[in-house]
Coordinates of C-alpha atoms in Angstrom, one line a residue:
M1 CA -37.1 -70.7 -21.8
Q2 CA -40.7 -70.3 -21.9
A3 CA -42.4 -67.1 -19.9
P4 CA -45.1 -67.9 -17.6
A5 CA -48.2 -67.3 -19.2
E6 CA -48.9 -64.2 -17.2
T7 CA -46.0 -62.7 -18.7
T8 CA -48.2 -61.9 -21.9
A9 CA -50.8 -59.9 -19.7
T10 CA -50.8 -56.3 -18.4
N11 CA -51.3 -57.8 -15.0
G12 CA -47.9 -60.0 -15.4
P13 CA -44.2 -58.8 -14.8
Q14 CA -43.7 -54.9 -15.6
E15 CA -40.9 -52.2 -15.3
D16 CA -42.0 -48.8 -15.1
G17 CA -45.3 -49.7 -15.6
I18 CA -44.7 -51.3 -18.5
P19 CA -45.4 -55.0 -19.4
V20 CA -42.9 -57.5 -20.1
F21 CA -42.7 -60.5 -22.7
Q22 CA -39.6 -62.9 -23.4
L23 CA -38.1 -62.2 -26.8
M24 CA -37.2 -66.1 -27.2
N25 CA -40.8 -67.0 -26.0
P26 CA -41.6 -70.0 -27.8
E27 CA -45.1 -68.5 -28.5
L28 CA -43.6 -65.5 -30.3
V29 CA -41.0 -68.1 -32.3
S30 CA -43.6 -70.1 -33.8
D31 CA -46.2 -67.6 -34.4
Q32 CA -45.5 -64.2 -34.3
Y33 CA -48.3 -62.7 -35.7
G34 CA -50.7 -64.0 -33.0
F35 CA -48.6 -63.4 -30.3
F36 CA -47.9 -59.8 -31.4
A37 CA -51.8 -59.3 -32.0
R38 CA -52.1 -60.2 -28.0
L39 CA -49.9 -57.7 -27.3
R40 CA -51.3 -55.3 -29.2
E41 CA -54.8 -55.4 -27.6
Q42 CA -53.1 -55.1 -24.2
A43 CA -50.7 -52.1 -24.2
P44 CA -49.1 -49.9 -27.0
V45 CA -45.7 -50.7 -25.8
W46 CA -43.9 -53.6 -24.3
W47 CA -40.4 -54.6 -22.8
A48 CA -38.8 -57.4 -24.8
E49 CA -36.2 -59.4 -22.5
L50 CA -33.5 -60.7 -24.1
P51 CA -31.6 -64.0 -22.9
D52 CA -28.8 -61.8 -21.5
G53 CA -31.5 -59.9 -19.0
S54 CA -31.5 -56.9 -20.8
R55 CA -34.4 -55.0 -22.2
W56 CA -35.6 -53.2 -25.2
L57 CA -38.4 -51.2 -25.4
V58 CA -41.0 -52.5 -28.3
P59 CA -43.9 -50.6 -29.8
V60 CA -46.8 -53.2 -31.2
R61 CA -49.0 -50.5 -33.1
Y62 CA -48.4 -49.5 -36.9
E63 CA -48.7 -45.6 -36.4
D64 CA -46.0 -45.7 -33.6
I65 CA -43.6 -48.0 -35.5
R66 CA -43.8 -45.7 -38.2
K67 CA -43.0 -42.6 -36.0
A68 CA -40.3 -44.3 -34.6
H69 CA -39.0 -44.7 -38.1
L70 CA -39.1 -41.1 -38.7
D71 CA -37.9 -39.7 -34.9
P72 CA -34.2 -38.1 -35.6
V73 CA -33.5 -39.0 -32.1
L74 CA -34.0 -42.7 -32.7
R75 CA -30.6 -43.3 -34.2
Q76 CA -28.6 -46.4 -35.5
K77 CA -25.8 -45.2 -33.0
P78 CA -26.6 -43.1 -29.7
D79 CA -23.9 -40.5 -30.4
P80 CA -22.5 -38.7 -33.4
E81 CA -20.3 -40.7 -35.7
D82 CA -16.9 -38.8 -35.2
D83 CA -15.9 -42.3 -34.7
P84 CA -12.0 -42.4 -33.7
V85 CA -11.3 -46.4 -34.0
S86 CA -9.4 -47.5 -37.0
D87 CA -9.8 -49.8 -39.8
E88 CA -8.0 -52.6 -38.0
E89 CA -9.9 -52.5 -34.8
G90 CA -13.3 -54.0 -34.0
G91 CA -13.1 -57.8 -35.6
I92 CA -15.1 -59.1 -37.8
W93 CA -18.4 -57.2 -37.1
R94 CA -17.0 -53.9 -37.4
V95 CA -17.1 -54.7 -40.8
Y96 CA -20.5 -55.1 -40.6
N97 CA -21.3 -51.6 -38.9
E98 CA -19.8 -49.4 -41.4
H99 CA -22.5 -49.5 -44.1
P100 CA -25.5 -47.2 -44.6
V101 CA -27.8 -49.8 -42.7
V102 CA -26.4 -48.9 -39.5
S103 CA -25.2 -45.5 -40.0
D104 CA -27.2 -41.8 -39.2
P105 CA -26.6 -38.5 -41.3
P106 CA -24.6 -37.2 -42.6
K107 CA -22.5 -40.5 -43.0
H108 CA -25.6 -42.5 -44.0
T109 CA -26.6 -39.6 -46.4
R110 CA -22.9 -40.1 -48.5
L111 CA -22.9 -44.1 -48.3
R112 CA -26.7 -44.2 -49.4
K113 CA -26.0 -41.7 -52.4
L114 CA -23.1 -43.9 -53.4
L115 CA -25.3 -46.6 -53.9
S116 CA -28.7 -45.0 -55.2
S117 CA -27.2 -44.8 -58.7
A118 CA -27.2 -48.6 -59.3
F119 CA -30.6 -49.0 -57.8
T120 CA -32.5 -46.4 -59.7
A121 CA -35.8 -47.8 -61.6
R122 CA -34.1 -47.3 -64.7
Q123 CA -31.0 -49.4 -63.6
T124 CA -33.3 -52.0 -62.2
E125 CA -35.4 -52.3 -65.3
R126 CA -32.3 -53.0 -67.4
L127 CA -31.8 -56.3 -65.6
R128 CA -35.2 -57.8 -66.5
P129 CA -33.9 -60.0 -69.0
R130 CA -31.2 -61.3 -66.8
I131 CA -33.5 -62.0 -63.9
K132 CA -36.1 -63.8 -66.3
E133 CA -33.4 -65.8 -67.9
A134 CA -31.9 -66.8 -64.7
T135 CA -35.5 -67.6 -63.5
D136 CA -36.0 -69.8 -66.4
E137 CA -32.9 -71.5 -66.2
L138 CA -33.8 -72.7 -62.6
L139 CA -37.3 -73.4 -63.7
D140 CA -35.9 -75.9 -66.5
A141 CA -34.0 -77.7 -63.3
I142 CA -37.3 -77.8 -61.6
A143 CA -39.1 -79.4 -64.4
A144 CA -36.7 -82.0 -64.5
K145 CA -36.4 -82.9 -61.0
G146 CA -40.1 -82.9 -60.3
A147 CA -41.4 -84.7 -63.7
N148 CA -42.2 -87.5 -62.2
G149 CA -44.6 -86.3 -59.4
E150 CA -41.7 -86.6 -56.9
P151 CA -41.6 -83.3 -54.5
V152 CA -39.2 -80.4 -55.0
D153 CA -38.3 -77.9 -52.3
L154 CA -38.5 -74.4 -53.9
M155 CA -36.6 -73.1 -50.8
E156 CA -33.3 -75.2 -51.9
D157 CA -33.9 -75.0 -55.7
Y158 CA -35.7 -71.7 -56.1
A159 CA -36.0 -68.9 -53.4
W160 CA -32.5 -69.4 -52.2
P161 CA -30.4 -69.9 -55.3
L162 CA -32.3 -67.3 -58.0
P163 CA -32.1 -63.8 -55.5
L164 CA -28.1 -65.1 -54.6
T165 CA -27.3 -65.3 -58.4
L166 CA -28.7 -61.8 -59.2
I167 CA -26.8 -60.1 -56.2
C168 CA -23.9 -61.8 -57.2
E169 CA -24.0 -60.6 -60.7
L170 CA -24.8 -57.3 -59.5
L171 CA -21.9 -56.9 -57.6
G172 CA -19.8 -58.8 -59.9
V173 CA -18.7 -62.0 -57.9
P174 CA -17.9 -64.3 -60.5
E175 CA -19.5 -67.9 -60.1
D176 CA -16.0 -69.7 -58.8
R177 CA -16.1 -67.3 -56.1
R178 CA -19.7 -67.9 -54.7
Q179 CA -19.3 -70.5 -52.6
V180 CA -19.0 -69.0 -49.4
F181 CA -22.2 -66.9 -50.0
R182 CA -24.3 -70.5 -50.4
D183 CA -22.6 -71.5 -47.2
W184 CA -23.7 -68.4 -45.6
S185 CA -27.4 -68.9 -46.6
Q186 CA -27.1 -72.4 -45.6
N187 CA -26.1 -71.5 -42.1
S188 CA -29.3 -68.9 -41.6
R189 CA -31.5 -72.0 -43.1
D190 CA -29.6 -74.2 -39.8
F191 CA -30.7 -71.5 -37.2
T192 CA -32.1 -73.2 -34.3
G193 CA -33.5 -70.3 -31.9
G194 CA -30.6 -69.0 -30.1
T195 CA -28.7 -65.7 -30.4
T196 CA -26.0 -66.6 -32.5
H197 CA -25.2 -68.8 -35.7
D198 CA -22.6 -71.6 -35.1
G199 CA -19.9 -70.6 -37.7
R200 CA -21.7 -67.7 -38.7
E201 CA -18.3 -65.4 -37.9
E202 CA -16.2 -67.9 -39.6
I203 CA -18.1 -67.7 -43.0
A204 CA -18.3 -63.7 -42.4
Y205 CA -14.6 -63.6 -42.5
R206 CA -14.6 -65.9 -45.8
I207 CA -17.0 -63.4 -47.5
I208 CA -14.8 -60.7 -46.5
D209 CA -11.5 -62.3 -47.7
V210 CA -13.7 -62.8 -51.1
I211 CA -14.6 -59.0 -51.3
K212 CA -10.8 -57.9 -50.2
E213 CA -9.9 -60.0 -53.3
L214 CA -12.2 -58.7 -55.8
V215 CA -11.3 -55.1 -54.6
E216 CA -7.8 -55.8 -55.4
E217 CA -8.7 -57.2 -59.0
R218 CA -10.8 -54.3 -59.7
R219 CA -8.0 -52.2 -58.7
A220 CA -5.7 -53.5 -61.3
E221 CA -8.2 -53.6 -63.8
P222 CA -11.2 -51.3 -63.1
T223 CA -14.7 -52.9 -63.8
E224 CA -18.8 -51.5 -64.4
D225 CA -20.4 -53.6 -62.0
L226 CA -21.3 -52.1 -58.5
L227 CA -18.4 -53.0 -56.9
G228 CA -16.1 -51.6 -59.4
Q229 CA -18.1 -48.2 -58.6
M230 CA -17.3 -48.7 -55.4
V231 CA -13.3 -49.0 -55.5
H232 CA -13.6 -46.1 -58.0
A233 CA -15.2 -44.0 -55.5
R234 CA -13.0 -45.5 -52.9
D235 CA -9.7 -44.7 -54.6
T236 CA -10.4 -41.4 -57.0
E237 CA -12.8 -39.3 -54.9
E238 CA -11.4 -38.5 -51.4
G239 CA -13.4 -38.6 -48.8
R240 CA -16.3 -40.3 -50.1
L241 CA -15.5 -43.9 -48.9
T242 CA -13.0 -45.7 -46.1
E243 CA -11.7 -49.0 -46.6
M244 CA -13.8 -50.3 -44.3
E245 CA -16.9 -48.5 -45.3
L246 CA -16.2 -50.4 -49.0
L247 CA -16.2 -53.9 -47.3
S248 CA -18.9 -53.3 -45.2
T249 CA -21.4 -51.6 -47.7
A250 CA -20.2 -54.6 -50.1
F251 CA -20.8 -57.0 -47.5
I252 CA -24.4 -55.7 -46.5
V253 CA -25.5 -55.5 -50.1
L254 CA -24.5 -58.9 -50.9
L255 CA -26.3 -60.4 -47.9
A256 CA -29.2 -58.1 -47.4
G257 CA -29.8 -58.2 -51.5
F258 CA -30.4 -61.7 -51.5
E259 CA -31.9 -62.9 -47.6
T260 CA -34.7 -60.1 -48.1
S261 CA -35.8 -61.6 -51.7
V262 CA -35.5 -65.4 -50.5
G263 CA -38.6 -64.0 -48.2
L264 CA -40.5 -62.4 -50.6
I265 CA -40.3 -65.5 -53.4
S266 CA -41.2 -68.0 -51.0
N267 CA -43.5 -66.5 -48.6
G268 CA -45.3 -65.0 -51.6
V269 CA -45.5 -68.5 -53.2
Y270 CA -46.8 -70.0 -50.1
A271 CA -49.4 -67.4 -49.3
L272 CA -50.8 -68.0 -52.7
L273 CA -50.8 -71.8 -52.7
R274 CA -53.0 -71.2 -49.5
N275 CA -55.1 -69.2 -51.0
P276 CA -56.6 -70.5 -53.9
E277 CA -59.1 -67.9 -54.7
Q278 CA -56.2 -65.3 -54.7
R279 CA -54.2 -67.5 -56.9
A280 CA -56.6 -67.8 -59.2
L281 CA -57.2 -64.0 -59.8
V282 CA -53.5 -63.9 -60.6
E283 CA -53.5 -66.6 -62.9
K284 CA -56.5 -65.2 -64.5
D285 CA -54.9 -61.4 -65.0
P286 CA -50.9 -61.4 -64.8
S287 CA -51.4 -57.5 -64.9
L288 CA -52.5 -57.7 -61.0
M289 CA -49.1 -59.0 -59.6
P290 CA -47.3 -56.0 -59.0
G291 CA -50.3 -55.2 -56.6
A292 CA -50.0 -58.9 -55.2
I293 CA -46.5 -58.3 -54.6
E294 CA -47.2 -55.4 -52.3
E295 CA -49.6 -57.5 -50.6
F296 CA -47.0 -60.4 -50.1
L297 CA -44.7 -57.7 -48.3
R298 CA -47.8 -56.5 -46.1
F299 CA -49.1 -59.9 -45.5
D300 CA -45.5 -61.8 -44.6
P301 CA -42.3 -60.0 -44.9
S302 CA -39.1 -61.5 -45.1
L303 CA -37.9 -59.5 -41.9
F304 CA -40.6 -59.5 -39.0
L305 CA -39.1 -57.9 -36.0
T306 CA -35.8 -56.1 -36.8
N307 CA -34.6 -52.6 -36.9
V308 CA -33.2 -51.9 -33.7
R309 CA -32.9 -47.9 -32.8
I310 CA -30.8 -46.4 -29.9
A311 CA -32.4 -43.0 -28.3
G312 CA -29.6 -40.5 -28.7
A313 CA -31.2 -37.8 -26.4
P314 CA -34.6 -38.5 -24.2
T315 CA -37.6 -38.7 -26.1
V316 CA -41.4 -40.1 -26.1
L317 CA -42.6 -43.2 -27.8
A318 CA -46.2 -43.8 -27.8
G319 CA -46.7 -42.0 -24.4
V320 CA -44.2 -43.7 -22.8
P321 CA -40.9 -41.8 -21.9
V322 CA -37.8 -43.1 -23.6
R323 CA -33.9 -42.2 -21.7
K324 CA -31.1 -41.7 -23.6
G325 CA -29.2 -44.7 -24.8
Q326 CA -32.5 -46.8 -24.2
P327 CA -32.2 -49.5 -27.4
V328 CA -35.9 -49.4 -29.0
L329 CA -36.7 -52.7 -31.5
L330 CA -39.3 -52.2 -34.1
S331 CA -41.7 -54.9 -35.8
L332 CA -42.4 -54.7 -39.3
G333 CA -44.4 -57.6 -39.2
A334 CA -46.6 -56.5 -36.4
A335 CA -47.2 -53.2 -38.1
N336 CA -48.5 -54.6 -41.4
R337 CA -51.1 -56.7 -39.3
D338 CA -52.1 -53.7 -37.2
P339 CA -56.0 -53.7 -37.9
E340 CA -56.2 -50.0 -37.3
R341 CA -54.3 -49.5 -40.4
F342 CA -55.0 -52.6 -42.6
P343 CA -58.4 -53.8 -41.9
D344 CA -59.0 -57.9 -41.7
P345 CA -55.1 -57.8 -41.8
D346 CA -54.7 -61.8 -41.5
A347 CA -56.3 -62.2 -44.4
L348 CA -54.6 -62.0 -47.9
D349 CA -56.2 -59.9 -50.5
I350 CA -54.3 -58.6 -53.5
G351 CA -56.7 -56.2 -54.4
R352 CA -56.2 -54.5 -50.9
K353 CA -54.6 -50.8 -51.0
T354 CA -51.0 -51.6 -49.6
S355 CA -49.6 -48.2 -49.3
G356 CA -47.7 -47.3 -46.3
H357 CA -46.7 -51.1 -45.5
L358 CA -43.1 -51.4 -43.7
A359 CA -41.7 -54.3 -45.4
F360 CA -38.9 -52.2 -46.4
G361 CA -38.7 -50.0 -43.5
Y362 CA -39.3 -46.3 -43.7
G363 CA -38.1 -43.0 -44.0
I364 CA -34.4 -42.7 -44.8
H365 CA -33.5 -45.8 -44.3
R366 CA -36.4 -47.5 -46.4
C367 CA -34.5 -50.3 -48.3
I368 CA -32.7 -49.0 -51.5
G369 CA -33.1 -52.2 -53.3
A370 CA -36.9 -52.4 -52.6
P371 CA -37.7 -51.8 -56.8
L372 CA -35.4 -54.6 -57.3
A373 CA -36.5 -57.1 -55.1
G374 CA -40.2 -56.3 -56.2
M375 CA -39.3 -56.7 -59.8
E376 CA -37.3 -60.2 -58.7
G377 CA -40.4 -61.3 -56.6
E378 CA -42.7 -60.5 -59.8
I379 CA -40.8 -62.2 -62.6
A380 CA -39.9 -65.6 -59.8
I381 CA -43.7 -65.6 -59.1
G382 CA -45.5 -65.3 -62.3
R383 CA -43.1 -67.4 -64.1
L384 CA -43.6 -70.2 -61.7
L385 CA -47.3 -69.9 -61.7
E386 CA -47.0 -69.8 -65.7
R387 CA -44.9 -72.7 -65.9
F388 CA -46.5 -74.7 -63.6
P389 CA -50.4 -74.4 -63.6
R390 CA -50.6 -77.6 -61.7
L391 CA -48.1 -76.5 -59.1
R392 CA -49.4 -77.4 -55.2
L393 CA -47.9 -78.5 -51.7
A394 CA -46.7 -81.9 -51.5
E395 CA -48.6 -82.7 -48.3
E396 CA -51.3 -81.0 -46.2
G397 CA -50.6 -79.0 -43.2
E398 CA -48.3 -75.7 -42.6
Q399 CA -44.7 -75.9 -43.8
P400 CA -41.9 -75.1 -40.9
Y401 CA -40.6 -71.5 -40.8
I402 CA -36.8 -71.0 -39.3
P403 CA -37.3 -70.7 -35.7
N404 CA -36.2 -67.2 -35.5
P405 CA -38.5 -64.6 -33.8
I406 CA -36.4 -62.0 -35.8
A407 CA -37.1 -62.9 -39.3
R408 CA -39.7 -64.8 -41.6
T409 CA -38.3 -67.6 -43.9
L410 CA -39.4 -71.0 -44.5
L411 CA -37.3 -73.7 -43.8
T412 CA -38.7 -75.8 -46.7
L413 CA -41.5 -75.2 -49.0
S414 CA -42.2 -78.8 -50.4
V415 CA -44.2 -78.8 -53.7
R416 CA -45.2 -80.9 -56.8
V417 CA -45.0 -79.1 -60.4
D418 CA -46.2 -82.5 -62.5

C-alpha cells in the first residue's frame, strides 16, 4: 500500500490545504527518522491517513509537539469523564481504557497519585541491588551461551527478559504466573506491520485473568508490593479506585513498565556498537553513563509515533485550526530529531545537552516510571559493557527493527561476546 511519491510533497494530495501521508507507507515503516525529516522540511502539520481511510493531524516539529502535550484542549478523551459504562461492559479493551495514561484530570490526577509513591526516587533507588542481581544472572547465561564465539541475540537473552523480570517483581507477579507476559512480548516481536496483532486480544484476556487471581490472593492475604498497595486503596479508601481502574492500571503498569525499557536497553547498546568513539568515552569514564542514557532516549526512543490526543474543543495547532473531536497524533521520535531543538540531531553525542527530550512524553502525562527505566538502562548497559569488553555485532550491516511505524524496537540484536 505504498503511497505515490507525490504524497510526501506539499504539491501532492491535500485536505484543507494540509498535505497527506500514509501512516503505513513502507518508507515510514523502514525509515521513520528520514521520513519525518522530509515532512518537516515541507510543512509543520500533516494529515496521517490510516488504513481505514480516517485522517489524524500530525505536527512534525519539536516546539509544536511539546506545546500539544500541554494544551488542555487536547485530551485523552473528547468529553469530561463522567463515564456511565459499567465494569462489565466494553470487552477486553475497556480494561485498557481506565488507567492514568488514557485519562484526563481529575481522574488522571487521582490515579497518578496512587502510583506516585511506588516510583519516587527513593523507592526506585531501593531497587538498584535487585536490578544488578538480575542483570548479572542474565549476563552469566549470556557468557555461557557465547563462550565459543557463537552469536547471542541480546533481544531474546537480555533486553526483553530483564525489564519483564523487574516489573513483575515490582508488582508482585510470581515466577509461575509470568509466562503470559512472555507470550505478550513474543507477540510484540511478531508484529508484521498491520493494524492488529494476531492473538493479542486472547493474550490480553489471559493477562487480566492472572491479575484478577493475584488481586483475590491479596485480598485474602495482603502484601506490600505495588499490586497489594493498589488492592488496599481499592478496598479501604472509598472513591480511590473502581475495580476496573484497579485491573486497568495493573495491566498498563505491567506492559508499559517493561516494553519501553526493552527499547531503551537495546537501542542504547545498538547505538554504542555503531558509534565506537562514543562507546570508548563511556568505557573510559563510566560516570558518563547517566548522561549517555538521556542521549540514547533522545537519539532513538522506544516509542516513535504515539500519544494520541482528541480535541475536546476547537483549538489551533501550529497555526492550523483543529475542530472538536479531531484526533492528533504526536511523534516523540520526530520531536527528538528536530534540528531546531537539537543541532546535528542524527549524530549520537553522549555529551549533548538533552534537556527537554520527549522520549517519556511531556506535561502531566510524562511517564511516571521514567526514573526506574533510566536506572535499568544505566545498569543494564553499563554492566554489559564492563562484562564483555569485546562485545561486537555478529555481522556487518544494520540490525532489523520490528516493522512498526509506532514503536522503535529491534527484532534481533545479534552479537558476539567472547
